[in-house]
């Protein structure tokens, strides 16, 4: 069987490996538009060692992902973070991240008291007395709209958007509850299903009560960066990987086999598209117009990461990083990761390694800014927020990575769109779709979706 996979990011490479495992006679070809494999996983060779400029961690609580990485022989590469806490910068001061709650949404005012006004704190504590939320079981709502309506805008702009923005490059106002905080959607479902009064505080309380204390770190990463993962997948898959192979169209011949425009020779029995949603929409134009119509609705958020290596970490707070409130004036960055404080294996290199992140959905000004301006913003913001003087600390190395359209926007219509995109393919056999837009943003979610798509393709 001949398989063509479009895209050599995490989804494409995982699927290639999985197909090779399930169908040992498979002939697998992967077509990648860029000049390297890995997509949003990108490990850059800093002089001090390999350093991730895309994803830099993954959720270690996902047993399926951990087992998968072990099965690849990468168990000795997995490292846990130091356990230092993160901070949130709001109201021109550093604050602890609120304890409890879910994604910064509290069940009562106490955890966010130092971040919001007295009026907002009172509003949070009185939320249970408001009329019930009009929540339909299985339905969805915009995160920002719901929290604004129930607790007020300060909770959204100072806490929730800071936390969600660090993961999704979007504010809470551009995200849906079910796709980004599924445990909250389930708690709202449970209240509505049981005929209880549906309030935000009651739903968050349910999430808190259901939370099981699990030992061990929440996150892990790879000692040598994500290159360890994407290079292992590429090698173990045995696939032929073509770089600079931009596929601009797919069609079928008379026998129903797949033909590619822009790469490959002859026809393919099976086809997997792992490209970002807007590209997948274009590629499916002739084969599955209904899928194209659905996928066109998915918008992308851009961001830029500036990685900086300093000779000394003296003066940097003993924390793993800082999230910046979305409404904080005079600060350009949305987050700083103090990578050498967060990860012990990076601390061993000496000095300080810091990642500054900029950019949220709908505003590409910073993503398009000159590198010099971005570095200046990063150093100025860092000094203002933490007092750490990066210019005096010996800035030895800088790497700027722009992620145009780096992440899909998971709004409140997103999950229905994914269902529609896949349903549009039901009449076209031998083709599957995967990628972050389909299965969720995190590395474990992308891996799981790609493995499932590969298994369906092998049949
Ligand atoms: C800045 C940033 C930080 C992140 N941090 C984390 C994190 O810490 N933890 C975490 O779990 N997740 C994180 N993520 C999310 C995670 O990295 C992604 O969800 C995941 O890597 C996406 O993999 P993918 O294969 O779906 O897509 P991609 O990596 O986008 O791969 C798609 C590939 O298709 C190629 N392609 C596109 N068009 C064509 C075409 N026409 N022909 C051929 N090839 C084409 C692209 O060049 C690309 O290589 C982060 C993402 C970003 C952007």
Coordinates of C-alpha atoms and ligand atoms in Angstrom, one line a residue:
X1 CA 0.0 0.0 0.0
X2 CA 1.3 3.5 -0.9
X3 CA 0.6 6.3 1.6
X4 CA 1.1 10.0 1.0
X5 CA 1.2 12.3 4.1
X6 CA 1.1 16.1 3.6
X7 CA 3.0 17.9 6.3
X8 CA 6.0 16.8 8.4
X9 CA 5.0 18.4 11.6
X10 CA 4.2 16.4 14.8
X11 CA 0.9 15.0 13.3
X12 CA 2.4 13.9 10.0
X13 CA 5.5 12.3 11.5
X14 CA 3.5 10.6 14.3
X15 CA 1.1 9.2 11.6
X16 CA 4.0 8.1 9.4
X17 CA 5.5 6.1 12.4
X18 CA 2.2 4.7 13.3
X19 CA 1.4 3.5 9.8
X20 CA 4.8 1.9 9.6
X21 CA 4.0 0.0 12.8
X22 CA 0.5 -1.1 11.8
X23 CA 1.3 -1.9 8.1
X24 CA 4.9 -3.2 7.9
X25 CA 4.7 -3.4 4.1
X26 CA 3.6 0.2 3.8
X27 CA 5.4 2.6 1.4
X28 CA 5.2 6.0 3.1
X29 CA 6.0 9.3 1.6
X30 CA 5.8 12.6 3.5
X31 CA 5.7 15.9 1.7
X32 CA 6.8 19.0 3.7
X33 CA 6.6 22.5 2.3
X34 CA 9.3 23.8 4.6
X35 CA 13.1 23.2 4.5
X36 CA 13.0 21.2 7.8
X37 CA 10.8 18.7 9.6
X38 CA 9.0 19.3 12.9
X39 CA 6.6 22.2 12.1
X40 CA 5.8 24.0 15.3
X41 CA 8.3 21.8 17.1
X42 CA 11.7 23.5 16.4
X43 CA 14.9 22.9 18.4
X44 CA 17.6 25.5 17.6
X45 CA 21.3 24.8 18.3
X46 CA 22.2 27.6 20.7
X47 CA 25.9 27.6 21.5
X48 CA 24.9 26.5 25.0
X49 CA 22.9 23.6 23.8
X50 CA 19.7 22.7 21.9
X51 CA 16.8 25.1 22.7
X52 CA 13.2 24.9 21.8
X53 CA 11.7 27.9 20.0
X54 CA 8.2 26.4 19.4
X55 CA 6.6 24.1 21.9
X56 CA 8.8 23.7 25.0
X57 CA 6.8 21.2 27.2
X58 CA 3.9 18.7 27.2
X59 CA 1.3 17.5 29.6
X60 CA 2.9 14.6 31.4
X61 CA -0.4 13.6 33.0
X62 CA -1.4 12.2 29.6
X63 CA -0.5 8.5 30.1
X64 CA -1.0 7.7 26.4
X65 CA 1.6 10.2 25.4
X66 CA 4.1 9.1 28.0
X67 CA 3.6 5.4 26.9
X68 CA 4.1 6.5 23.3
X69 CA 7.4 8.3 24.1
X70 CA 8.6 5.3 26.1
X71 CA 7.7 3.0 23.2
X72 CA 9.9 5.2 21.0
X73 CA 12.8 4.6 23.4
X74 CA 12.8 8.2 24.6
X75 CA 12.2 7.5 28.3
X76 CA 15.7 8.6 29.3
X77 CA 15.3 11.9 27.5
X78 CA 12.2 12.9 29.5
X79 CA 12.8 15.6 32.1
X80 CA 10.6 17.2 34.8
X81 CA 10.5 20.9 35.6
X82 CA 12.0 22.4 38.7
X83 CA 8.6 23.0 40.3
X84 CA 9.2 26.8 40.7
X85 CA 5.9 28.7 40.5
X86 CA 4.8 31.2 37.8
X87 CA 3.7 34.8 38.4
X88 CA 1.2 37.1 36.8
X89 CA 2.0 40.8 36.2
X90 CA -1.0 43.0 36.7
X91 CA -1.6 46.4 38.1
X92 CA 2.2 47.1 37.7
X93 CA 3.1 44.4 40.2
X94 CA 4.0 40.7 40.3
X95 CA 1.3 38.5 41.8
X96 CA 1.2 34.8 42.5
X97 CA -1.0 32.8 40.1
X98 CA -4.4 32.2 41.7
X99 CA -4.6 28.9 43.5
X100 CA -7.5 26.5 42.7
X101 CA -10.1 27.3 40.2
X102 CA -9.7 26.4 36.5
X103 CA -7.7 28.4 34.0
X104 CA -7.7 31.3 36.4
X105 CA -11.5 31.2 36.9
X106 CA -12.1 31.0 40.6
X107 CA -15.1 29.5 42.5
X108 CA -14.9 32.4 45.1
X109 CA -13.1 35.7 45.3
X110 CA -10.3 34.8 47.7
X111 CA -7.7 33.4 45.2
X112 CA -7.9 36.5 43.0
X113 CA -8.4 39.1 45.7
X114 CA -5.0 40.7 45.1
X115 CA -5.6 40.9 41.4
X116 CA -9.1 42.5 41.2
X117 CA -11.0 45.4 42.8
X118 CA -13.2 45.0 45.9
X119 CA -16.3 45.5 43.7
X120 CA -15.3 42.6 41.5
X121 CA -14.4 40.4 44.5
X122 CA -17.9 41.1 45.9
X123 CA -19.4 40.3 42.5
X124 CA -17.6 36.9 42.3
X125 CA -18.9 36.0 45.8
X126 CA -22.4 37.0 44.9
X127 CA -22.5 35.2 41.5
X128 CA -24.5 32.3 42.8
X129 CA -27.4 34.7 43.5
X130 CA -27.6 35.8 39.8
X131 CA -30.2 34.2 37.5
X132 CA -29.0 30.8 36.2
X133 CA -26.8 30.6 33.1
X134 CA -28.8 29.5 30.1
X135 CA -26.6 26.5 29.4
X136 CA -27.7 23.7 27.1
X137 CA -26.2 20.2 27.8
X138 CA -23.5 19.6 25.2
X139 CA -23.6 23.3 24.2
X140 CA -20.8 25.9 24.3
X141 CA -20.2 29.5 25.1
X142 CA -17.4 32.0 24.6
X143 CA -15.1 31.9 27.7
X144 CA -14.6 35.7 27.9
X145 CA -18.3 36.5 27.4
X146 CA -19.3 34.0 30.2
X147 CA -16.8 35.2 32.7
X148 CA -17.4 38.9 32.0
X149 CA -21.1 38.4 32.4
X150 CA -20.8 36.5 35.7
X151 CA -17.7 37.9 37.4
X152 CA -16.8 41.1 35.5
X153 CA -14.1 42.1 33.0
X154 CA -11.2 42.3 35.5
X155 CA -11.2 38.5 36.0
X156 CA -11.0 38.0 32.2
X157 CA -8.4 40.7 31.4
X158 CA -6.1 40.3 34.4
X159 CA -6.2 36.5 34.9
X160 CA -8.1 34.3 32.5
X161 CA -6.7 35.8 29.3
X162 CA -3.2 35.8 30.7
X163 CA -3.4 32.0 31.3
X164 CA -5.2 31.1 28.1
X165 CA -3.1 33.5 26.0
X166 CA 0.0 31.7 27.1
X167 CA -1.3 28.4 25.6
X168 CA -3.6 29.6 22.7
X169 CA -2.2 33.0 21.6
X170 CA -5.8 34.3 22.0
X171 CA -7.6 36.2 24.7
X172 CA -10.5 34.5 26.5
X173 CA -12.9 36.5 24.2
X174 CA -11.7 34.5 21.2
X175 CA -12.0 31.0 22.8
X176 CA -14.8 28.5 23.4
X177 CA -15.2 26.8 26.8
X178 CA -15.5 23.2 25.5
X179 CA -12.4 23.3 23.3
X180 CA -10.1 25.0 25.8
X181 CA -11.5 24.2 29.3
X182 CA -13.4 21.0 28.7
X183 CA -13.7 20.1 32.4
X184 CA -15.6 23.3 33.0
X185 CA -18.0 22.5 30.0
X186 CA -18.6 19.1 31.6
X187 CA -19.3 20.6 35.0
X188 CA -21.8 23.0 33.4
X189 CA -23.4 20.0 31.6
X190 CA -23.6 18.1 34.9
X191 CA -25.4 21.0 36.7
X192 CA -27.8 21.5 33.8
X193 CA -28.4 17.7 33.4
X194 CA -29.1 17.3 37.1
X195 CA -31.6 20.1 37.1
X196 CA -29.3 22.2 39.5
X197 CA -29.1 25.9 39.2
X198 CA -26.3 26.6 36.6
X199 CA -23.8 29.2 37.9
X200 CA -20.2 29.7 37.1
X201 CA -19.1 29.5 40.7
X202 CA -20.9 26.2 41.2
X203 CA -19.4 24.7 38.0
X204 CA -15.9 25.7 39.0
X205 CA -16.5 24.3 42.5
X206 CA -17.4 21.0 40.8
X207 CA -14.2 21.0 38.8
X208 CA -12.2 21.7 42.0
X209 CA -14.0 18.9 43.9
X210 CA -13.5 16.4 41.1
X211 CA -9.7 17.2 40.9
X212 CA -7.8 14.1 42.0
X213 CA -4.4 14.8 43.6
X214 CA -1.9 13.1 41.4
X215 CA 1.8 12.8 42.4
X216 CA 4.5 13.8 39.9
X217 CA 5.0 16.7 37.6
X218 CA 2.3 18.2 35.5
X219 CA 4.7 18.8 32.6
X220 CA 7.7 17.2 31.0
X221 CA 10.0 18.0 28.2
X222 CA 12.9 16.4 26.2
X223 CA 16.4 16.9 27.4
X224 CA 17.7 17.5 23.9
X225 CA 14.6 19.5 22.9
X226 CA 11.7 18.4 20.7
X227 CA 14.2 17.5 18.0
X228 CA 14.7 14.2 19.9
X229 CA 11.0 13.4 19.2
X230 CA 10.6 14.6 15.6
X231 CA 13.9 13.1 14.5
X232 CA 13.1 9.8 16.2
X233 CA 9.7 9.6 14.6
X234 CA 11.1 10.5 11.1
X235 CA 13.9 7.9 11.4
X236 CA 11.8 5.0 12.9
X237 CA 9.0 5.5 10.4
X238 CA 11.3 4.6 7.6
X239 CA 9.3 7.1 5.5
X240 CA 10.7 8.9 2.5
X241 CA 10.5 12.6 3.5
X242 CA 10.6 15.3 0.8
X243 CA 11.4 18.8 2.0
X244 CA 10.6 22.0 0.0
X245 CA 7.7 20.0 -1.4
X246 CA 4.7 22.4 -1.3
X247 CA 1.6 20.4 -2.3
X248 CA -0.9 22.8 -3.9
X249 CA -3.7 20.4 -4.9
X250 CA -4.9 16.8 -4.5
X251 CA -7.2 14.9 -6.8
X252 CA -8.2 11.3 -7.7
X253 CA -7.6 9.3 -10.9
X254 CA -10.2 7.0 -12.5
X255 CA -9.3 4.2 -10.2
X256 CA -9.9 6.4 -7.2
X257 CA -6.2 6.7 -6.2
X258 CA -4.8 10.0 -5.1
X259 CA -2.7 12.3 -7.2
X260 CA -0.6 15.2 -5.7
X261 CA 0.1 18.5 -7.4
X262 CA 3.6 19.8 -6.4
X263 CA 5.3 16.6 -5.3
X264 CA 5.4 12.8 -5.6
X265 CA 5.2 10.5 -8.5
X266 CA 2.3 8.3 -9.6
X267 CA -0.7 7.7 -7.5
X268 CA -1.3 6.9 -3.8
X269 CA -3.7 4.4 -2.2
X270 CA -4.1 6.4 0.9
X271 CA -3.8 10.1 1.8
X272 CA -3.4 11.9 5.1
X273 CA -3.5 15.7 5.3
X274 CA -1.9 17.2 8.4
X275 CA -1.6 20.8 7.2
X276 CA -3.1 23.7 9.1
X277 CA -6.9 24.1 8.6
X278 CA -6.8 26.9 5.9
X279 CA -4.4 24.9 3.8
X280 CA -6.4 21.7 4.3
X281 CA -9.4 23.7 3.1
X282 CA -7.7 24.6 -0.1
X283 CA -6.4 21.0 -0.7
X284 CA -9.9 19.5 -0.3
X285 CA -11.6 22.0 -2.6
X286 CA -12.3 19.4 -5.4
X287 CA -12.5 16.2 -3.3
X288 CA -14.7 17.4 -0.5
X289 CA -16.2 20.9 -0.9
X290 CA -18.2 20.6 2.3
X291 CA -15.1 19.9 4.3
X292 CA -13.5 22.9 2.6
X293 CA -16.5 25.1 3.6
X294 CA -16.2 24.0 7.2
X295 CA -12.4 24.4 7.4
X296 CA -12.5 27.9 6.0
X297 CA -14.1 29.0 9.2
X298 CA -11.0 28.2 11.3
X299 CA -8.9 31.3 11.8
X300 CA -5.3 31.2 12.9
X301 CA -3.4 33.2 15.7
X302 CA 0.2 34.3 15.2
X303 CA 2.9 34.8 17.8
X304 CA 6.6 35.4 18.0
X305 CA 9.1 33.9 20.4
X306 CA 12.4 35.6 21.3
X307 CA 14.9 33.3 22.9
X308 CA 17.7 35.0 24.8
X309 CA 20.8 33.6 26.6
X310 CA 22.4 35.8 29.3
X311 CA 25.8 35.2 31.0
X312 CA 24.2 35.6 34.5
X313 CA 20.9 34.8 36.1
X314 CA 21.6 37.1 39.1
X315 CA 18.5 39.3 39.8
X316 CA 16.1 37.1 37.9
X317 CA 13.2 36.1 40.3
X318 CA 13.2 32.5 41.5
X319 CA 10.2 31.6 39.4
X320 CA 9.5 29.7 36.2
X321 CA 8.1 32.6 34.4
X322 CA 5.6 35.5 34.2
X323 CA 2.3 35.9 32.4
X324 CA 1.3 39.4 31.6
X325 CA -2.3 40.6 32.1
X326 CA -4.1 41.3 28.8
X327 CA -5.1 44.8 30.0
X328 CA -1.6 45.8 31.4
X329 CA -0.6 49.1 29.9
X330 CA 3.0 49.8 28.7
X331 CA 4.1 46.1 28.3
X332 CA 4.5 44.5 24.9
X333 CA 5.3 40.9 25.9
X334 CA 2.4 38.5 26.8
X335 CA 4.7 36.1 28.7
X336 CA 8.2 35.3 29.8
X337 CA 9.5 31.8 30.4
X338 CA 12.6 31.7 32.6
X339 CA 13.6 28.5 30.9
X340 CA 16.8 28.0 32.9
X341 CA 14.8 28.3 36.1
X342 CA 11.9 26.2 34.9
X343 CA 14.1 23.3 33.6
X344 CA 17.0 21.9 35.7
X345 CA 18.8 20.5 32.6
X346 CA 18.9 24.1 31.2
X347 CA 20.0 25.5 34.5
X348 CA 23.1 23.1 34.3
X349 CA 24.3 25.2 31.3
X350 CA 24.8 28.2 33.6
X351 CA 23.7 31.8 32.9
X352 CA 20.1 32.4 32.1
X353 CA 17.9 31.3 29.2
X354 CA 14.7 33.3 28.8
X355 CA 11.9 33.1 26.2
X356 CA 9.8 36.2 25.6
X357 CA 6.5 35.7 23.8
X358 CA 4.5 38.3 21.9
X359 CA 1.3 38.4 19.9
X360 CA -2.4 37.5 20.3
X361 CA -5.1 36.7 17.8
X362 CA -6.2 39.6 15.6
X363 CA -3.1 41.7 16.0
X364 CA 0.0 40.9 14.0
X365 CA 1.8 44.2 14.7
X366 CA 4.4 42.7 17.1
X367 CA 4.7 39.5 15.1
X368 CA 5.8 41.6 12.1
X369 CA 8.1 44.0 14.2
X370 CA 11.8 44.3 13.5
X371 CA 13.9 41.9 15.5
X372 CA 15.8 44.7 17.1
X373 CA 12.6 46.3 18.3
X374 CA 11.4 42.9 19.7
X375 CA 14.6 42.4 21.6
X376 CA 14.3 46.0 23.0
X377 CA 10.7 45.3 24.0
X378 CA 11.7 42.1 25.7
X379 CA 14.6 43.6 27.6
X380 CA 12.6 46.7 28.6
X381 CA 9.6 44.7 29.7
X382 CA 11.8 42.2 31.6
X383 CA 13.5 45.1 33.5
X384 CA 10.2 46.8 34.3
X385 CA 8.5 43.6 35.4
X386 CA 11.3 41.9 37.3
X387 CA 14.1 44.4 37.8
X388 CA 16.4 42.0 35.9
X389 CA 18.7 44.2 33.7
X390 CA 19.3 42.0 30.6
X391 CA 21.6 44.5 29.0
X392 CA 23.9 44.3 32.0
X393 CA 23.5 40.6 32.3
X394 CA 25.5 39.9 29.1
X395 CA 23.1 39.1 26.3
X396 CA 25.1 36.6 24.4
X397 CA 22.7 34.9 22.0
X398 CA 19.3 35.8 20.5
X399 CA 17.0 33.7 18.3
X400 CA 13.7 35.2 17.0
X401 CA 11.1 32.7 15.7
X402 CA 7.9 34.1 14.2
X403 CA 5.0 31.7 14.1
X404 CA 2.6 33.2 11.4
X405 CA -0.7 31.3 11.8
X406 CA 1.0 29.2 14.5
X407 CA -2.2 28.1 16.3
X408 CA -5.8 27.6 15.4
X409 CA -8.4 29.8 17.2
X410 CA -10.5 27.3 19.2
X411 CA -13.6 29.4 19.5
X412 CA -17.1 28.3 20.6
X413 CA -17.9 27.0 17.1
X414 CA -14.6 25.1 16.7
X415 CA -15.6 21.6 17.8
X416 CA -18.7 21.6 15.6
X417 CA -16.5 22.8 12.7
X418 CA -14.2 19.8 13.2
X419 CA -17.1 17.4 13.1
X420 CA -18.4 19.1 9.9
X421 CA -15.0 18.9 8.3
X422 CA -14.7 15.2 9.0
X423 CA -18.3 14.5 8.0
X424 CA -17.7 16.1 4.6
X425 CA -15.1 13.4 3.9
X426 CA -17.4 10.4 4.6
X427 CA -18.1 9.8 0.9
X428 CA -14.3 9.9 0.1
X429 CA -12.6 6.7 1.1
X430 CA -8.9 6.4 1.8
X431 CA -8.3 9.9 3.1
X432 CA -7.9 11.2 6.6
X433 CA -7.3 14.6 8.3
X434 CA -5.3 15.3 11.4
X435 CA -3.3 18.1 13.1
X436 CA -3.7 20.6 15.9
X437 CA -6.9 22.0 14.6
X438 CA -8.5 18.6 14.6
X439 CA -7.5 17.0 17.9
X440 CA -6.5 19.9 20.2
X441 CA -3.5 22.1 20.7
X442 CA -1.2 20.1 23.0
X443 CA 1.5 17.7 21.9
X444 CA -0.3 14.7 23.5
X445 CA -3.6 15.6 21.8
X446 CA -1.9 16.0 18.4
X447 CA -0.1 12.6 18.9
X448 CA -3.4 10.9 19.9
X449 CA -5.3 12.3 16.9
X450 CA -2.6 11.5 14.4
X451 CA -2.3 7.9 15.7
X452 CA -6.1 7.4 15.5
X453 CA -6.1 8.9 11.9
X454 CA -3.3 6.5 10.9
X455 CA -5.1 3.5 12.4
X456 CA -8.3 4.4 10.4
X457 CA -6.2 4.8 7.2
X458 CA -4.6 1.4 7.6
X459 CA -8.0 0.0 8.3
Ligands
LIG1 C1 4.9 29.1 19.8 C2 4.2 27.8 20.2 C3 4.4 27.2 21.4 C4 3.8 26.0 21.7 N1 4.0 25.5 22.9 C5 3.5 24.2 23.2 C6 3.9 23.6 24.4 O1 4.7 24.0 25.2 N2 3.3 22.4 24.7 C7 2.4 21.8 23.8 O2 1.9 20.7 24.1 N3 2.1 22.4 22.6 C8 2.6 23.6 22.3 N4 2.3 24.2 21.1 C9 1.4 23.5 20.2 C10 2.0 22.4 19.4 O3 3.4 22.7 19.1 C11 1.3 22.2 18.1 O4 -0.1 22.0 18.3 C12 1.8 21.0 17.3 O5 3.2 21.0 17.1 C13 1.1 21.1 15.9 O6 1.6 20.0 15.1 P1 0.9 19.7 13.7 O7 1.6 18.6 13.0 O8 -0.6 19.7 13.8 O9 1.1 21.1 12.8 P2 2.4 21.8 12.3 O10 3.5 21.7 13.2 O11 1.9 23.1 11.8 O12 2.8 20.9 11.0 C14 2.2 21.1 9.7 C15 3.2 21.0 8.7 O13 2.6 21.1 7.4 C16 3.5 21.8 6.5 N5 2.7 22.3 5.4 C17 1.8 23.3 5.4 N6 1.3 23.5 4.2 C18 1.8 22.5 3.4 C19 1.7 22.2 2.0 N7 0.8 22.8 1.2 N8 2.4 21.2 1.5 C20 3.3 20.5 2.3 N9 3.5 20.8 3.6 C21 2.7 21.8 4.1 C22 4.0 22.9 7.4 O14 5.2 23.4 6.9 C23 4.3 22.1 8.7 O15 5.6 21.6 8.8 C24 2.9 25.4 20.8 C25 2.7 26.0 19.5 C26 3.3 27.2 19.2 C27 3.1 27.8 17.8

